[in-house]
Amino acid sequence: MTLAEVLPTVNATMNATSACALFTGYWAIRTRRMQLHWKCMAVAFAASSLFLAGYLTRFALTGVHRYQGPWRTFYLALLGTHTLLAVVALPLVLRTIWLSAVRRRYAAHRRIAVWTFPVWAYVSVTGVVVYWMLYRL
C-alpha cells in the first residue's frame, strides 16, 4: 500500500481521535476535572494538527477526489459546511488555546470556547462522515 492509499484512513482516525478527545474534554471541564480537560484538549489539538498535515500531504499527492456515490446533494452540503467551518475553526482553536495555555486568561478562554467547541466538534465528526462517504460508501 502506498502513502496516498493509507492517508485517508489515517486522517479519518485523527479526526475521530480529535472528536473523542473533544467530547471527553468537554465532560471533564463540566465536572471540574481541569487536568484531564487540559490533557484531552492537548490530544485533540495534536490529532487535528496531524490530520491537517496528513490531509495536505494527501491532497498534494492525489488532488481532488470526486464523490461518485448516492446522496450527492447531502454529501456536497456536508462537505461545504465541513470545509467552511474548518476554515473558521483554525483561528478559533488557536485563539482559545492561546488564551488558556499561554496567557492564562481563563475567563476570556471560556467566552471563546463556547464557540470553539461546537465548531471544532462538528468539523471533527463530519470529517469522519466525509471520509466514510468518499472512501467506504
mmCIF file of C-alpha atoms in Angstrom:
data_model
loop_
_atom_site.group_PDB
_atom_site.id
_atom_site.type_symbol
_atom_site.label_atom_id
_atom_site.label_comp_id
_atom_site.label_asym_id
_atom_site.label_seq_id
_atom_site.Cartn_x
_atom_site.Cartn_y
_atom_site.Cartn_z
ATOM 1 C CA MET A 1 0.000 0.000 0.000
ATOM 2 C CA THR A 2 1.242 3.473 -0.859
ATOM 3 C CA LEU A 3 1.196 6.525 1.381
ATOM 4 C CA ALA A 4 -1.579 8.042 -0.741
ATOM 5 C CA GLU A 5 -3.719 4.938 -0.137
ATOM 6 C CA VAL A 6 -3.146 4.897 3.632
ATOM 7 C CA LEU A 7 -3.504 8.620 4.357
ATOM 8 C CA PRO A 8 -7.312 8.890 4.046
ATOM 9 C CA THR A 9 -7.784 6.239 6.742
ATOM 10 C CA VAL A 10 -5.084 7.783 8.938
ATOM 11 C CA ASN A 11 -6.704 11.209 8.503
ATOM 12 C CA ALA A 12 -10.142 9.860 9.440
ATOM 13 C CA THR A 13 -8.595 8.220 12.501
ATOM 14 C CA MET A 14 -7.069 11.558 13.515
ATOM 15 C CA ASN A 15 -10.472 13.261 13.103
ATOM 16 C CA ALA A 16 -12.142 10.538 15.196
ATOM 17 C CA THR A 17 -9.439 10.823 17.852
ATOM 18 C CA SER A 18 -9.906 14.585 17.947
ATOM 19 C CA ALA A 19 -13.688 14.222 18.298
ATOM 20 C CA CYS A 20 -13.368 11.691 21.141
ATOM 21 C CA ALA A 21 -10.843 13.889 22.953
ATOM 22 C CA LEU A 22 -13.056 16.961 22.493
ATOM 23 C CA PHE A 23 -16.147 15.289 23.932
ATOM 24 C CA THR A 24 -14.154 13.786 26.800
ATOM 25 C CA GLY A 25 -12.558 17.182 27.451
ATOM 26 C CA TYR A 26 -15.991 18.825 27.462
ATOM 27 C CA TRP A 27 -17.186 16.297 30.021
ATOM 28 C CA ALA A 28 -14.005 16.838 32.062
ATOM 29 C CA ILE A 29 -14.420 20.611 32.262
ATOM 30 C CA ARG A 30 -18.132 20.304 33.089
ATOM 31 C CA THR A 31 -17.206 18.027 36.012
ATOM 32 C CA ARG A 32 -14.318 20.276 37.106
ATOM 33 C CA ARG A 33 -11.530 17.886 36.154
ATOM 34 C CA MET A 34 -9.172 20.609 34.959
ATOM 35 C CA GLN A 35 -6.056 18.440 34.446
ATOM 36 C CA LEU A 36 -8.000 15.880 32.410
ATOM 37 C CA HIS A 37 -9.572 18.698 30.384
ATOM 38 C CA TRP A 38 -6.149 20.131 29.584
ATOM 39 C CA LYS A 39 -4.821 16.700 28.530
ATOM 40 C CA CYS A 40 -7.857 15.982 26.344
ATOM 41 C CA MET A 41 -7.566 19.344 24.608
ATOM 42 C CA ALA A 42 -3.851 18.695 24.000
ATOM 43 C CA VAL A 43 -4.739 15.333 22.423
ATOM 44 C CA ALA A 44 -7.495 16.948 20.313
ATOM 45 C CA PHE A 45 -5.106 19.661 19.119
ATOM 46 C CA ALA A 46 -2.343 17.155 18.328
ATOM 47 C CA ALA A 47 -4.743 14.872 16.440
ATOM 48 C CA SER A 48 -6.204 17.795 14.486
ATOM 49 C CA SER A 49 -2.715 19.032 13.645
ATOM 50 C CA LEU A 50 -1.685 15.585 12.421
ATOM 51 C CA PHE A 51 -4.900 15.420 10.398
ATOM 52 C CA LEU A 52 -4.132 18.753 8.721
ATOM 53 C CA ALA A 53 -0.600 17.658 7.844
ATOM 54 C CA GLY A 54 -1.894 14.347 6.501
ATOM 55 C CA TYR A 55 -4.700 15.995 4.551
ATOM 56 C CA LEU A 56 -2.367 18.494 2.890
ATOM 57 C CA THR A 57 0.038 15.676 2.039
ATOM 58 C CA ARG A 58 -2.743 13.527 0.579
ATOM 59 C CA PHE A 59 -4.067 16.465 -1.426
ATOM 60 C CA ALA A 60 -0.582 17.212 -2.781
ATOM 61 C CA LEU A 61 -0.152 13.570 -3.792
ATOM 62 C CA THR A 62 -3.568 12.830 -5.315
ATOM 63 C CA GLY A 63 -5.543 16.063 -5.711
ATOM 64 C CA VAL A 64 -9.321 16.380 -5.518
ATOM 65 C CA HIS A 65 -11.466 13.270 -5.209
ATOM 66 C CA ARG A 66 -14.906 13.360 -6.806
ATOM 67 C CA TYR A 67 -17.792 11.800 -4.915
ATOM 68 C CA GLN A 68 -19.429 9.060 -7.008
ATOM 69 C CA GLY A 69 -21.880 7.577 -4.509
ATOM 70 C CA PRO A 70 -25.548 8.087 -3.697
ATOM 71 C CA TRP A 71 -26.887 11.123 -1.816
ATOM 72 C CA ARG A 72 -24.684 13.533 -3.758
ATOM 73 C CA THR A 73 -26.631 16.615 -2.612
ATOM 74 C CA PHE A 74 -26.297 15.581 1.045
ATOM 75 C CA TYR A 75 -22.581 14.879 0.549
ATOM 76 C CA LEU A 76 -21.947 18.253 -1.077
ATOM 77 C CA ALA A 77 -23.886 20.112 1.651
ATOM 78 C CA LEU A 78 -21.967 18.225 4.339
ATOM 79 C CA LEU A 79 -18.631 18.823 2.618
ATOM 80 C CA GLY A 80 -19.429 22.508 2.141
ATOM 81 C CA THR A 81 -20.313 23.121 5.784
ATOM 82 C CA HIS A 82 -17.379 20.975 6.918
ATOM 83 C CA THR A 83 -14.928 22.939 4.758
ATOM 84 C CA LEU A 84 -16.291 26.360 5.700
ATOM 85 C CA LEU A 85 -16.280 25.587 9.418
ATOM 86 C CA ALA A 86 -12.810 24.010 9.191
ATOM 87 C CA VAL A 87 -11.517 27.367 7.964
ATOM 88 C CA VAL A 88 -13.299 29.107 10.854
ATOM 89 C CA ALA A 89 -12.142 26.508 13.389
ATOM 90 C CA LEU A 90 -8.408 27.026 12.936
ATOM 91 C CA PRO A 91 -8.193 30.615 14.246
ATOM 92 C CA LEU A 92 -10.804 29.843 16.921
ATOM 93 C CA VAL A 93 -8.805 26.863 18.197
ATOM 94 C CA LEU A 94 -5.516 28.750 18.139
ATOM 95 C CA ARG A 95 -7.021 31.732 19.991
ATOM 96 C CA THR A 96 -8.755 29.517 22.564
ATOM 97 C CA ILE A 97 -5.533 27.636 23.302
ATOM 98 C CA TRP A 98 -3.524 30.866 23.385
ATOM 99 C CA LEU A 99 -5.844 32.374 25.988
ATOM 100 C CA SER A 100 -5.616 29.434 28.363
ATOM 101 C CA ALA A 101 -2.263 27.727 27.847
ATOM 102 C CA VAL A 102 -0.138 30.805 27.164
ATOM 103 C CA ARG A 103 -1.904 33.825 28.625
ATOM 104 C CA ARG A 104 -3.778 32.080 31.472
ATOM 105 C CA ARG A 105 -6.819 34.298 30.809
ATOM 106 C CA TYR A 106 -9.429 31.709 31.746
ATOM 107 C CA ALA A 107 -12.484 33.993 31.659
ATOM 108 C CA ALA A 108 -11.655 35.041 28.091
ATOM 109 C CA HIS A 109 -10.872 31.406 27.265
ATOM 110 C CA ARG A 110 -14.341 30.347 28.455
ATOM 111 C CA ARG A 111 -16.050 33.080 26.413
ATOM 112 C CA ILE A 112 -14.463 31.933 23.153
ATOM 113 C CA ALA A 113 -14.510 28.197 23.985
ATOM 114 C CA VAL A 114 -18.326 28.157 23.918
ATOM 115 C CA TRP A 115 -17.988 28.974 20.190
ATOM 116 C CA THR A 116 -14.856 26.948 19.510
ATOM 117 C CA PHE A 117 -16.096 23.652 20.918
ATOM 118 C CA PRO A 118 -19.178 23.147 18.716
ATOM 119 C CA VAL A 119 -17.364 24.290 15.570
ATOM 120 C CA TRP A 120 -14.342 22.077 16.240
ATOM 121 C CA ALA A 121 -16.523 19.102 17.220
ATOM 122 C CA TYR A 122 -18.642 19.483 14.067
ATOM 123 C CA VAL A 123 -15.558 19.608 11.858
ATOM 124 C CA SER A 124 -14.035 16.539 13.525
ATOM 125 C CA VAL A 125 -17.204 14.447 13.350
ATOM 126 C CA THR A 126 -18.161 15.469 9.817
ATOM 127 C CA GLY A 127 -14.602 14.782 8.695
ATOM 128 C CA VAL A 128 -15.145 11.123 9.575
ATOM 129 C CA VAL A 129 -18.522 11.108 7.775
ATOM 130 C CA VAL A 130 -16.981 12.700 4.670
ATOM 131 C CA TYR A 131 -14.246 10.044 4.701
ATOM 132 C CA TRP A 132 -16.794 7.257 5.076
ATOM 133 C CA MET A 133 -18.937 8.560 2.232
ATOM 134 C CA LEU A 134 -15.995 9.239 -0.085
ATOM 135 C CA TYR A 135 -13.909 6.120 0.516
ATOM 136 C CA ARG A 136 -16.187 3.473 2.039
ATOM 137 C CA LEU A 137 -19.710 4.016 0.730
#
